[in-house]
Amino acid sequence: MATATASKVTEFVFEWEGKDRNGKAVRGESRAGGENQVQAFLRRQGVTPTKIRKRRMRRGQRIRPKDIAVFTRQLATMMKAGVPLLQAFDIVGRGNPNGSVTRMLAEIRGDVETGTSLSAAFRKFPNHFNSLYCNLVEAGEAAGILESLLDRLAVYMEKTEAVKSKIKTALMYPIAVVAVAFIVVSVIMIFVIPAFKEVFTSFGADLPAPTLFVIGLSEFFVAYWWAIFGGIGGGLYFFMESWKRSEKVQHFMDRVMLRLPIFGDLVYKSTVARWTRTLSTMFAAGVPLVEALDSVGGASGNSVYEKATERIQQEVSTGTSLTTAMTGAGVFPSMVLQMSAIGEESGSLDHMLSKAADFYEAEVDDMVGGLSSLMEPIIIVFLGTIIGGIVVSMYLPIFKLGAVV
């Protein structure tokens, strides 16, 4: 019971200074539930403490997948350099700028220090270490190649995060521009157009149809701006919550994302890249194919491929070859199917799937670069048409008045 209690307070880190039996000044740090425990520990080690202070833990931010990828790379690098596991956790935790990561690593370190396996310690944080991560770590511990599998995990997570970042960049750019355009138009409609309306009323002349349309739109904005902004904000909130919580909405939206005119191909290739990269990493680590497929579907990031992976897993478990099952799913390009078939025949499935992932990741890079170049002129024309149309509509009566004069 004492051990269990101690492991729950591993987030308290005490820095100490003192003198050893020979009178030599020493310093270090210990994890304990209080200062008295640190003093007792140091006395058992033959150290006379002169100063003990609790390290102030940094206030934490949300732990992101990128934080886990960086941690994995650091841990793999230090273990390859021969740094003991517990010491590696100390170094990574102390140098991490995110206090939440530091506390989580301190708790994992405490569990490992009391005899828990590293994979079991990771499984206590399923929101940050998924089944794929824990399975690979467990396989590395069992085979005695933990540092090698951590390096493979780091490469996998870095490539996956790079693809996700590119997709977000490509999708967020037009969304951000449309949002800014809506805000600008709303400001014009609510504050600028009414001022023009007062000027035009004093003319006492008939206004052109475009001007009347813009003024009518402005009157609607002024009268119902609260309903417009509230409806859009509330609609987006409920839509996002439904997307998170409802499997049917997720499946529907994932299908829509794959069929979008311009961005659908980008989402499709990135999903295929993540699917093949995940299966390649799991299979290369020695995880059996049927067991590896448990993690592959969820890691693809698309419910369409997750459902397809479940069907593939069922067929493979009954003796069907992977390529045949993938062909029946109908969601994989012919290149991936051919490389999978060659990999199964030659016994190098992990290598062929890795090559397929490299190809589609390069395709994603090229598409993101092309879309960035293509979207800029389209967005300029879009904004110019909307803002320019409003400006021209409001100046038409002035031009007409000038022609009469």
mmCIF file of C-alpha atoms in Angstrom:
data_model
loop_
_atom_site.group_PDB
_atom_site.id
_atom_site.type_symbol
_atom_site.label_atom_id
_atom_site.label_comp_id
_atom_site.label_asym_id
_atom_site.label_seq_id
_atom_site.Cartn_x
_atom_site.Cartn_y
_atom_site.Cartn_z
ATOM 1 C CA MET A 1 0.000 0.000 0.000
ATOM 2 C CA ALA A 2 2.898 2.335 0.733
ATOM 3 C CA THR A 3 4.280 1.806 -2.728
ATOM 4 C CA ALA A 4 0.935 2.543 -4.353
ATOM 5 C CA THR A 5 0.593 5.726 -2.336
ATOM 6 C CA ALA A 6 4.065 6.871 -3.288
ATOM 7 C CA SER A 7 3.401 6.336 -6.967
ATOM 8 C CA LYS A 8 0.388 8.628 -6.821
ATOM 9 C CA VAL A 9 2.451 11.613 -5.697
ATOM 10 C CA THR A 10 5.306 11.292 -8.168
ATOM 11 C CA GLU A 11 4.421 14.680 -9.583
ATOM 12 C CA PHE A 12 6.143 16.299 -6.577
ATOM 13 C CA VAL A 13 9.784 16.778 -7.504
ATOM 14 C CA PHE A 14 12.217 17.978 -4.833
ATOM 15 C CA GLU A 15 15.601 19.502 -5.666
ATOM 16 C CA TRP A 16 18.204 19.095 -2.929
ATOM 17 C CA GLU A 17 21.768 20.006 -2.042
ATOM 18 C CA GLY A 18 23.957 18.439 0.642
ATOM 19 C CA LYS A 19 27.220 16.717 1.545
ATOM 20 C CA ASP A 20 28.102 13.051 1.302
ATOM 21 C CA ARG A 21 30.065 10.961 3.840
ATOM 22 C CA ASN A 22 33.356 12.420 2.568
ATOM 23 C CA GLY A 23 32.144 15.994 2.916
ATOM 24 C CA LYS A 24 31.833 16.477 -0.834
ATOM 25 C CA ALA A 25 29.063 18.771 -2.017
ATOM 26 C CA VAL A 26 26.402 16.918 -3.970
ATOM 27 C CA ARG A 27 23.060 17.881 -5.457
ATOM 28 C CA GLY A 28 20.202 16.168 -7.197
ATOM 29 C CA GLU A 29 16.468 15.658 -7.250
ATOM 30 C CA SER A 30 14.034 13.108 -5.833
ATOM 31 C CA ARG A 31 10.350 12.362 -6.184
ATOM 32 C CA ALA A 32 8.395 11.972 -2.964
ATOM 33 C CA GLY A 33 5.185 12.873 -1.187
ATOM 34 C CA GLY A 34 6.857 15.405 1.106
ATOM 35 C CA GLU A 35 10.091 16.918 2.343
ATOM 36 C CA ASN A 36 10.365 14.452 5.263
ATOM 37 C CA GLN A 37 10.468 11.523 2.845
ATOM 38 C CA VAL A 38 13.274 13.197 0.903
ATOM 39 C CA GLN A 39 15.284 13.730 4.118
ATOM 40 C CA ALA A 40 14.832 10.090 5.136
ATOM 41 C CA PHE A 41 15.879 8.920 1.679
ATOM 42 C CA LEU A 42 19.023 11.092 1.695
ATOM 43 C CA ARG A 43 20.042 9.896 5.169
ATOM 44 C CA ARG A 44 19.828 6.294 3.979
ATOM 45 C CA GLN A 45 22.134 7.263 1.130
ATOM 46 C CA GLY A 46 24.609 8.848 3.517
ATOM 47 C CA VAL A 47 23.861 12.409 2.392
ATOM 48 C CA THR A 48 23.397 15.258 4.852
ATOM 49 C CA PRO A 49 20.914 17.676 3.227
ATOM 50 C CA THR A 50 21.541 21.401 3.479
ATOM 51 C CA LYS A 51 18.737 22.597 1.218
ATOM 52 C CA ILE A 52 15.528 20.929 0.003
ATOM 53 C CA ARG A 53 12.924 22.705 -2.085
ATOM 54 C CA LYS A 54 9.958 21.550 -4.096
ATOM 55 C CA ARG A 55 10.241 22.339 -7.783
ATOM 56 C CA ARG A 56 7.405 24.499 -9.050
ATOM 57 C CA MET A 57 5.580 22.664 -11.773
ATOM 58 C CA ARG A 58 4.738 24.663 -14.859
ATOM 59 C CA ARG A 59 1.075 25.222 -15.532
ATOM 60 C CA GLY A 60 0.173 22.820 -18.287
ATOM 61 C CA GLN A 61 -1.375 23.240 -21.679
ATOM 62 C CA ARG A 62 -3.341 20.650 -23.597
ATOM 63 C CA ILE A 63 -1.214 17.680 -24.666
ATOM 64 C CA ARG A 64 -1.218 17.486 -28.457
ATOM 65 C CA PRO A 65 -0.189 14.594 -30.724
ATOM 66 C CA LYS A 66 2.837 16.676 -31.730
ATOM 67 C CA ASP A 67 3.992 16.661 -28.082
ATOM 68 C CA ILE A 68 3.821 12.857 -28.032
ATOM 69 C CA ALA A 69 5.743 12.663 -31.317
ATOM 70 C CA VAL A 70 8.504 14.918 -29.955
ATOM 71 C CA PHE A 71 8.663 12.899 -26.718
ATOM 72 C CA THR A 72 8.931 9.637 -28.664
ATOM 73 C CA ARG A 73 11.769 10.980 -30.802
ATOM 74 C CA GLN A 74 13.664 12.256 -27.737
ATOM 75 C CA LEU A 75 13.180 8.994 -25.838
ATOM 76 C CA ALA A 76 14.285 6.907 -28.842
ATOM 77 C CA THR A 77 17.385 9.073 -29.366
ATOM 78 C CA MET A 78 18.485 8.851 -25.738
ATOM 79 C CA MET A 79 17.889 5.111 -25.477
ATOM 80 C CA LYS A 80 19.911 4.552 -28.659
ATOM 81 C CA ALA A 81 22.698 6.591 -27.030
ATOM 82 C CA GLY A 82 22.645 4.217 -24.050
ATOM 83 C CA VAL A 83 20.874 6.489 -21.548
ATOM 84 C CA PRO A 84 18.947 4.393 -18.965
ATOM 85 C CA LEU A 85 15.161 4.543 -19.320
ATOM 86 C CA LEU A 86 14.416 6.276 -16.008
ATOM 87 C CA GLN A 87 17.139 8.846 -16.562
ATOM 88 C CA ALA A 88 15.821 9.467 -20.081
ATOM 89 C CA PHE A 89 12.374 10.202 -18.627
ATOM 90 C CA ASP A 90 13.957 12.670 -16.198
ATOM 91 C CA ILE A 91 15.772 14.515 -18.995
ATOM 92 C CA VAL A 92 12.749 14.669 -21.301
ATOM 93 C CA GLY A 93 10.349 15.722 -18.528
ATOM 94 C CA ARG A 94 12.655 18.429 -17.190
ATOM 95 C CA GLY A 95 13.203 19.956 -20.623
ATOM 96 C CA ASN A 96 9.604 19.893 -21.856
ATOM 97 C CA PRO A 97 7.947 23.355 -21.988
ATOM 98 C CA ASN A 98 4.456 21.880 -21.462
ATOM 99 C CA GLY A 99 3.753 21.302 -17.762
ATOM 100 C CA SER A 100 1.033 18.747 -18.543
ATOM 101 C CA VAL A 101 3.539 16.599 -20.426
ATOM 102 C CA THR A 102 6.015 16.934 -17.535
ATOM 103 C CA ARG A 103 3.441 15.713 -15.000
ATOM 104 C CA MET A 104 2.338 12.838 -17.225
ATOM 105 C CA LEU A 105 5.933 11.698 -17.789
ATOM 106 C CA ALA A 106 6.629 11.944 -14.061
ATOM 107 C CA GLU A 107 3.698 9.635 -13.344
ATOM 108 C CA ILE A 108 4.769 7.172 -16.049
ATOM 109 C CA ARG A 109 8.311 7.216 -14.686
ATOM 110 C CA GLY A 110 7.013 6.496 -11.193
ATOM 111 C CA ASP A 111 5.036 3.494 -12.461
ATOM 112 C CA VAL A 112 8.053 2.110 -14.324
ATOM 113 C CA GLU A 113 10.264 2.664 -11.277
ATOM 114 C CA THR A 114 7.940 0.494 -9.153
ATOM 115 C CA GLY A 115 8.125 -2.405 -11.612
ATOM 116 C CA THR A 116 5.326 -1.673 -14.104
ATOM 117 C CA SER A 117 6.185 -2.343 -17.748
ATOM 118 C CA LEU A 118 6.513 0.702 -19.978
ATOM 119 C CA SER A 119 3.629 -0.359 -22.221
ATOM 120 C CA ALA A 120 1.347 -0.860 -19.187
ATOM 121 C CA ALA A 121 2.318 2.594 -17.890
ATOM 122 C CA PHE A 122 1.460 4.102 -21.274
ATOM 123 C CA ARG A 123 -1.911 2.334 -21.347
ATOM 124 C CA LYS A 124 -3.003 4.415 -18.328
ATOM 125 C CA PHE A 125 -3.175 7.408 -20.699
ATOM 126 C CA PRO A 126 -5.286 6.127 -23.640
ATOM 127 C CA ASN A 127 -6.079 9.670 -24.810
ATOM 128 C CA HIS A 128 -2.401 10.235 -25.606
ATOM 129 C CA PHE A 129 -1.028 6.730 -26.234
ATOM 130 C CA ASN A 130 -3.371 4.748 -28.477
ATOM 131 C CA SER A 131 -3.437 0.969 -28.879
ATOM 132 C CA LEU A 132 -1.035 1.124 -31.818
ATOM 133 C CA TYR A 133 1.552 2.959 -29.733
ATOM 134 C CA CYS A 134 1.184 0.648 -26.728
ATOM 135 C CA ASN A 135 1.223 -2.522 -28.851
ATOM 136 C CA LEU A 136 4.465 -1.520 -30.543
ATOM 137 C CA VAL A 137 6.094 -0.630 -27.217
ATOM 138 C CA GLU A 138 4.949 -3.959 -25.780
ATOM 139 C CA ALA A 139 6.386 -5.807 -28.792
ATOM 140 C CA GLY A 140 9.662 -3.927 -28.362
ATOM 141 C CA GLU A 141 9.868 -4.816 -24.668
ATOM 142 C CA ALA A 142 9.151 -8.488 -25.370
ATOM 143 C CA ALA A 143 11.753 -8.728 -28.148
ATOM 144 C CA GLY A 144 14.385 -6.592 -26.398
ATOM 145 C CA ILE A 145 14.436 -4.022 -29.214
ATOM 146 C CA LEU A 146 12.582 -1.176 -27.496
ATOM 147 C CA GLU A 147 14.902 1.577 -28.751
ATOM 148 C CA SER A 148 14.532 0.357 -32.352
ATOM 149 C CA LEU A 149 10.729 0.272 -32.177
ATOM 150 C CA LEU A 150 10.627 3.669 -30.472
ATOM 151 C CA ASP A 151 12.636 5.035 -33.376
ATOM 152 C CA ARG A 152 10.198 3.437 -35.826
ATOM 153 C CA LEU A 153 7.292 4.896 -33.838
ATOM 154 C CA ALA A 154 8.880 8.339 -33.904
ATOM 155 C CA VAL A 155 9.298 8.194 -37.690
ATOM 156 C CA TYR A 156 5.695 7.041 -38.084
ATOM 157 C CA MET A 157 4.301 9.801 -35.849
ATOM 158 C CA GLU A 158 6.427 12.511 -37.481
ATOM 159 C CA LYS A 159 5.267 11.530 -40.956
ATOM 160 C CA THR A 160 1.645 11.233 -39.836
ATOM 161 C CA GLU A 161 1.691 14.636 -38.138
ATOM 162 C CA ALA A 162 3.334 16.189 -41.205
ATOM 163 C CA VAL A 163 0.543 14.883 -43.462
ATOM 164 C CA LYS A 164 -2.169 16.044 -41.039
ATOM 165 C CA SER A 165 -0.582 19.483 -40.817
ATOM 166 C CA LYS A 166 -0.516 19.830 -44.605
ATOM 167 C CA ILE A 167 -4.174 18.817 -44.884
ATOM 168 C CA LYS A 168 -5.196 21.315 -42.199
ATOM 169 C CA THR A 169 -3.220 24.069 -43.899
ATOM 170 C CA ALA A 170 -4.828 23.365 -47.259
ATOM 171 C CA LEU A 171 -8.353 23.288 -45.811
ATOM 172 C CA MET A 172 -8.081 26.147 -43.322
ATOM 173 C CA TYR A 173 -6.828 28.755 -45.804
ATOM 174 C CA PRO A 174 -10.049 29.063 -47.853
ATOM 175 C CA ILE A 175 -12.201 28.649 -44.715
ATOM 176 C CA ALA A 176 -10.376 31.524 -43.006
ATOM 177 C CA VAL A 177 -10.738 33.749 -46.080
ATOM 178 C CA VAL A 178 -14.476 33.046 -46.363
ATOM 179 C CA ALA A 179 -14.920 33.826 -42.643
ATOM 180 C CA VAL A 180 -13.031 37.134 -42.974
ATOM 181 C CA ALA A 181 -15.021 38.031 -46.080
ATOM 182 C CA PHE A 182 -18.293 37.375 -44.209
ATOM 183 C CA ILE A 183 -17.209 39.605 -41.309
ATOM 184 C CA VAL A 184 -16.151 42.421 -43.658
ATOM 185 C CA VAL A 185 -19.421 42.229 -45.617
ATOM 186 C CA SER A 186 -21.403 42.199 -42.356
ATOM 187 C CA VAL A 187 -19.642 45.364 -41.149
ATOM 188 C CA ILE A 188 -20.332 47.069 -44.467
ATOM 189 C CA MET A 189 -23.985 46.017 -44.429
ATOM 190 C CA ILE A 190 -24.626 47.078 -40.824
ATOM 191 C CA PHE A 191 -22.621 50.318 -40.599
ATOM 192 C CA VAL A 192 -21.683 51.618 -44.077
ATOM 193 C CA ILE A 193 -24.718 50.974 -46.278
ATOM 194 C CA PRO A 194 -27.204 52.752 -43.929
ATOM 195 C CA ALA A 195 -25.119 55.932 -44.259
ATOM 196 C CA PHE A 196 -25.339 55.710 -48.051
ATOM 197 C CA LYS A 197 -29.077 55.040 -47.769
ATOM 198 C CA GLU A 198 -29.624 58.363 -45.982
ATOM 199 C CA VAL A 199 -27.721 60.200 -48.725
ATOM 200 C CA PHE A 200 -29.698 58.492 -51.496
ATOM 201 C CA THR A 201 -33.015 59.308 -49.807
ATOM 202 C CA SER A 202 -32.249 63.007 -50.137
ATOM 203 C CA PHE A 203 -31.812 62.583 -53.911
ATOM 204 C CA GLY A 204 -35.497 61.867 -54.407
ATOM 205 C CA ALA A 205 -34.731 59.823 -57.547
ATOM 206 C CA ASP A 206 -35.290 56.211 -58.523
ATOM 207 C CA LEU A 207 -32.342 53.994 -57.557
ATOM 208 C CA PRO A 208 -30.842 51.279 -59.793
ATOM 209 C CA ALA A 209 -31.863 47.677 -59.135
ATOM 210 C CA PRO A 210 -28.400 46.572 -57.819
ATOM 211 C CA THR A 211 -28.456 49.451 -55.314
ATOM 212 C CA LEU A 212 -31.970 48.571 -54.144
ATOM 213 C CA PHE A 213 -30.909 44.938 -53.695
ATOM 214 C CA VAL A 214 -27.859 45.887 -51.584
ATOM 215 C CA ILE A 215 -29.925 48.321 -49.475
ATOM 216 C CA GLY A 216 -32.592 45.651 -48.902
ATOM 217 C CA LEU A 217 -29.874 43.192 -47.853
ATOM 218 C CA SER A 218 -28.438 45.824 -45.516
ATOM 219 C CA GLU A 219 -31.851 46.437 -43.906
ATOM 220 C CA PHE A 220 -32.181 42.689 -43.316
ATOM 221 C CA PHE A 221 -28.722 42.568 -41.673
ATOM 222 C CA VAL A 222 -29.505 45.570 -39.459
ATOM 223 C CA ALA A 223 -32.837 44.114 -38.364
ATOM 224 C CA TYR A 224 -31.759 40.509 -37.830
ATOM 225 C CA TRP A 225 -27.985 40.628 -37.226
ATOM 226 C CA TRP A 226 -28.437 38.820 -33.899
ATOM 227 C CA ALA A 227 -30.326 35.982 -35.574
ATOM 228 C CA ILE A 228 -27.761 35.707 -38.393
ATOM 229 C CA PHE A 229 -24.705 35.540 -36.135
ATOM 230 C CA GLY A 230 -26.498 33.449 -33.517
ATOM 231 C CA GLY A 231 -27.811 31.026 -36.121
ATOM 232 C CA ILE A 232 -24.411 30.614 -37.772
ATOM 233 C CA GLY A 233 -22.580 30.247 -34.446
ATOM 234 C CA GLY A 234 -25.152 27.867 -32.987
ATOM 235 C CA GLY A 235 -25.368 25.860 -36.197
ATOM 236 C CA LEU A 236 -21.582 25.431 -36.339
ATOM 237 C CA TYR A 237 -21.445 24.433 -32.668
ATOM 238 C CA PHE A 238 -24.192 21.808 -32.934
ATOM 239 C CA PHE A 239 -22.754 20.524 -36.208
ATOM 240 C CA MET A 240 -19.276 20.079 -34.708
ATOM 241 C CA GLU A 241 -20.714 18.390 -31.605
ATOM 242 C CA SER A 242 -22.778 16.044 -33.777
ATOM 243 C CA TRP A 243 -19.672 15.306 -35.854
ATOM 244 C CA LYS A 244 -17.758 14.369 -32.697
ATOM 245 C CA ARG A 245 -20.468 12.314 -30.992
ATOM 246 C CA SER A 246 -22.525 10.705 -33.759
ATOM 247 C CA GLU A 247 -21.026 7.834 -35.763
ATOM 248 C CA LYS A 248 -23.595 8.329 -38.527
ATOM 249 C CA VAL A 249 -22.651 12.006 -38.918
ATOM 250 C CA GLN A 250 -18.950 11.128 -38.875
ATOM 251 C CA HIS A 251 -19.403 8.476 -41.542
ATOM 252 C CA PHE A 252 -21.483 10.825 -43.690
ATOM 253 C CA MET A 253 -18.990 13.690 -43.407
ATOM 254 C CA ASP A 254 -16.022 11.415 -44.085
ATOM 255 C CA ARG A 255 -17.743 10.263 -47.279
ATOM 256 C CA VAL A 256 -18.429 13.885 -48.249
ATOM 257 C CA MET A 257 -14.798 14.845 -47.581
ATOM 258 C CA LEU A 258 -13.608 12.094 -49.937
ATOM 259 C CA ARG A 259 -15.945 13.331 -52.704
ATOM 260 C CA LEU A 260 -15.219 17.065 -52.564
ATOM 261 C CA PRO A 261 -14.340 18.463 -56.019
ATOM 262 C CA ILE A 262 -10.843 19.794 -55.288
ATOM 263 C CA PHE A 263 -9.963 18.724 -51.764
ATOM 264 C CA GLY A 264 -11.469 15.225 -51.937
ATOM 265 C CA ASP A 265 -8.478 13.798 -53.809
ATOM 266 C CA LEU A 266 -6.152 15.367 -51.242
ATOM 267 C CA VAL A 267 -8.049 13.810 -48.323
ATOM 268 C CA TYR A 268 -8.183 10.473 -50.176
ATOM 269 C CA LYS A 269 -4.424 10.316 -50.776
ATOM 270 C CA SER A 270 -3.569 11.408 -47.251
ATOM 271 C CA THR A 271 -5.873 8.723 -45.805
ATOM 272 C CA VAL A 272 -4.300 6.029 -47.985
ATOM 273 C CA ALA A 273 -0.840 7.233 -46.934
ATOM 274 C CA ARG A 274 -1.716 7.005 -43.228
ATOM 275 C CA TRP A 275 -3.369 3.577 -43.665
ATOM 276 C CA THR A 276 -0.403 2.033 -45.476
ATOM 277 C CA ARG A 277 2.137 3.728 -43.171
ATOM 278 C CA THR A 278 0.375 2.390 -40.067
ATOM 279 C CA LEU A 279 0.089 -1.188 -41.335
ATOM 280 C CA SER A 280 3.701 -1.142 -42.526
ATOM 281 C CA THR A 281 4.925 0.036 -39.113
ATOM 282 C CA MET A 282 2.875 -2.550 -37.212
ATOM 283 C CA PHE A 283 3.819 -5.442 -39.494
ATOM 284 C CA ALA A 284 7.521 -4.533 -39.470
ATOM 285 C CA ALA A 285 7.442 -4.597 -35.663
ATOM 286 C CA GLY A 286 6.348 -8.232 -35.739
ATOM 287 C CA VAL A 287 2.711 -7.645 -34.792
ATOM 288 C CA PRO A 288 0.508 -10.358 -36.406
ATOM 289 C CA LEU A 289 -1.511 -9.097 -39.365
ATOM 290 C CA VAL A 290 -4.969 -9.686 -37.864
ATOM 291 C CA GLU A 291 -3.941 -7.971 -34.623
ATOM 292 C CA ALA A 292 -2.264 -5.113 -36.512
ATOM 293 C CA LEU A 293 -5.468 -4.393 -38.424
ATOM 294 C CA ASP A 294 -7.146 -3.571 -35.082
ATOM 295 C CA SER A 295 -5.174 -0.319 -34.917
ATOM 296 C CA VAL A 296 -4.915 0.500 -38.616
ATOM 297 C CA GLY A 297 -8.522 1.533 -39.244
ATOM 298 C CA GLY A 298 -8.697 4.057 -36.417
ATOM 299 C CA ALA A 299 -5.271 5.472 -37.291
ATOM 300 C CA SER A 300 -6.385 6.245 -40.859
ATOM 301 C CA GLY A 301 -8.514 9.121 -39.548
ATOM 302 C CA ASN A 302 -11.498 8.297 -41.762
ATOM 303 C CA SER A 303 -14.513 6.223 -40.726
ATOM 304 C CA VAL A 304 -14.986 4.941 -44.301
ATOM 305 C CA TYR A 305 -11.571 3.277 -44.112
ATOM 306 C CA GLU A 306 -12.207 2.212 -40.535
ATOM 307 C CA LYS A 307 -15.314 0.269 -41.608
ATOM 308 C CA ALA A 308 -13.434 -1.145 -44.602
ATOM 309 C CA THR A 309 -10.584 -2.265 -42.317
ATOM 310 C CA GLU A 310 -13.030 -4.124 -40.070
ATOM 311 C CA ARG A 311 -14.287 -6.077 -43.095
ATOM 312 C CA ILE A 312 -10.718 -6.741 -44.247
ATOM 313 C CA GLN A 313 -9.786 -8.018 -40.780
ATOM 314 C CA GLN A 314 -12.741 -10.410 -40.729
ATOM 315 C CA GLU A 315 -11.828 -11.814 -44.151
ATOM 316 C CA VAL A 316 -8.119 -12.135 -43.329
ATOM 317 C CA SER A 317 -8.921 -13.958 -40.077
ATOM 318 C CA THR A 318 -10.795 -16.605 -42.111
ATOM 319 C CA GLY A 319 -7.836 -17.243 -44.418
ATOM 320 C CA THR A 320 -8.345 -14.697 -47.211
ATOM 321 C CA SER A 321 -5.199 -12.977 -48.445
ATOM 322 C CA LEU A 322 -4.748 -9.321 -47.539
ATOM 323 C CA THR A 323 -4.722 -8.181 -51.172
ATOM 324 C CA THR A 324 -7.954 -10.032 -51.968
ATOM 325 C CA ALA A 325 -9.665 -8.536 -48.914
ATOM 326 C CA MET A 326 -8.407 -5.030 -49.781
ATOM 327 C CA THR A 327 -9.662 -5.421 -53.358
ATOM 328 C CA GLY A 328 -13.097 -6.399 -52.080
ATOM 329 C CA ALA A 329 -13.237 -3.294 -49.879
ATOM 330 C CA GLY A 330 -13.179 -1.102 -52.988
ATOM 331 C CA VAL A 331 -11.492 1.897 -51.343
ATOM 332 C CA PHE A 332 -7.834 1.369 -52.287
ATOM 333 C CA PRO A 333 -6.100 2.521 -55.500
ATOM 334 C CA SER A 334 -4.728 -0.119 -57.874
ATOM 335 C CA MET A 335 -1.142 0.842 -57.097
ATOM 336 C CA VAL A 336 -1.552 -0.029 -53.404
ATOM 337 C CA LEU A 337 -3.266 -3.314 -54.313
ATOM 338 C CA GLN A 338 -0.477 -4.279 -56.701
ATOM 339 C CA MET A 339 2.275 -3.410 -54.219
ATOM 340 C CA SER A 340 0.436 -5.342 -51.509
ATOM 341 C CA ALA A 341 0.211 -8.388 -53.788
ATOM 342 C CA ILE A 342 3.934 -8.179 -54.600
ATOM 343 C CA GLY A 343 4.741 -7.788 -50.902
ATOM 344 C CA GLU A 344 2.708 -10.863 -49.952
ATOM 345 C CA GLU A 345 4.318 -12.979 -52.678
ATOM 346 C CA SER A 346 7.866 -11.851 -51.857
ATOM 347 C CA GLY A 347 7.485 -11.821 -48.071
ATOM 348 C CA SER A 348 8.249 -8.095 -47.872
ATOM 349 C CA LEU A 349 4.775 -6.693 -47.223
ATOM 350 C CA ASP A 350 6.002 -4.082 -44.733
ATOM 351 C CA HIS A 351 8.599 -2.774 -47.204
ATOM 352 C CA MET A 352 6.136 -2.513 -50.112
ATOM 353 C CA LEU A 353 3.489 -0.783 -47.980
ATOM 354 C CA SER A 354 6.137 1.648 -46.720
ATOM 355 C CA LYS A 355 7.041 2.488 -50.329
ATOM 356 C CA ALA A 356 3.349 3.050 -51.118
ATOM 357 C CA ALA A 357 3.075 5.366 -48.112
ATOM 358 C CA ASP A 358 6.157 7.314 -49.269
ATOM 359 C CA PHE A 359 4.599 7.746 -52.719
ATOM 360 C CA TYR A 360 1.258 9.030 -51.455
ATOM 361 C CA GLU A 361 2.889 11.317 -48.891
ATOM 362 C CA ALA A 362 4.879 12.860 -51.753
ATOM 363 C CA GLU A 363 1.623 13.188 -53.717
ATOM 364 C CA VAL A 364 0.068 15.037 -50.785
ATOM 365 C CA ASP A 365 3.050 17.415 -50.670
ATOM 366 C CA ASP A 366 2.717 18.171 -54.387
ATOM 367 C CA MET A 367 -1.052 18.661 -54.170
ATOM 368 C CA VAL A 368 -0.795 21.034 -51.201
ATOM 369 C CA GLY A 369 1.789 23.116 -53.075
ATOM 370 C CA GLY A 370 -0.391 23.185 -56.196
ATOM 371 C CA LEU A 371 -3.541 24.056 -54.250
ATOM 372 C CA SER A 372 -1.776 26.916 -52.475
ATOM 373 C CA SER A 373 -0.802 28.421 -55.826
ATOM 374 C CA LEU A 374 -4.269 27.829 -57.280
ATOM 375 C CA MET A 375 -6.290 29.132 -54.337
ATOM 376 C CA GLU A 376 -4.653 32.570 -54.173
ATOM 377 C CA PRO A 377 -6.024 33.909 -57.518
ATOM 378 C CA ILE A 378 -9.395 32.220 -56.913
ATOM 379 C CA ILE A 379 -9.710 33.866 -53.507
ATOM 380 C CA ILE A 380 -8.667 37.266 -54.894
ATOM 381 C CA VAL A 381 -11.359 37.003 -57.590
ATOM 382 C CA PHE A 382 -13.915 35.848 -54.986
ATOM 383 C CA LEU A 383 -13.234 38.749 -52.631
ATOM 384 C CA GLY A 384 -12.999 41.227 -55.481
ATOM 385 C CA THR A 385 -16.372 40.138 -56.865
ATOM 386 C CA ILE A 386 -18.179 40.452 -53.527
ATOM 387 C CA ILE A 387 -16.601 43.644 -52.197
ATOM 388 C CA GLY A 388 -16.334 45.233 -55.644
ATOM 389 C CA GLY A 389 -19.965 44.394 -56.423
ATOM 390 C CA ILE A 390 -21.145 46.106 -53.232
ATOM 391 C CA VAL A 391 -19.013 49.201 -53.899
ATOM 392 C CA VAL A 392 -20.186 49.525 -57.519
ATOM 393 C CA SER A 393 -23.826 49.053 -56.496
ATOM 394 C CA MET A 394 -23.585 51.905 -53.994
ATOM 395 C CA TYR A 395 -21.834 54.268 -56.412
ATOM 396 C CA LEU A 396 -24.203 53.683 -59.342
ATOM 397 C CA PRO A 397 -26.689 56.378 -58.115
ATOM 398 C CA ILE A 398 -23.800 58.839 -57.755
ATOM 399 C CA PHE A 399 -22.640 58.111 -61.303
ATOM 400 C CA LYS A 400 -26.239 58.511 -62.523
ATOM 401 C CA LEU A 401 -26.596 61.835 -60.713
ATOM 402 C CA GLY A 402 -23.304 63.048 -62.210
ATOM 403 C CA ALA A 403 -24.502 62.169 -65.719
ATOM 404 C CA VAL A 404 -27.745 64.125 -65.185
ATOM 405 C CA VAL A 405 -25.837 67.173 -63.927
#
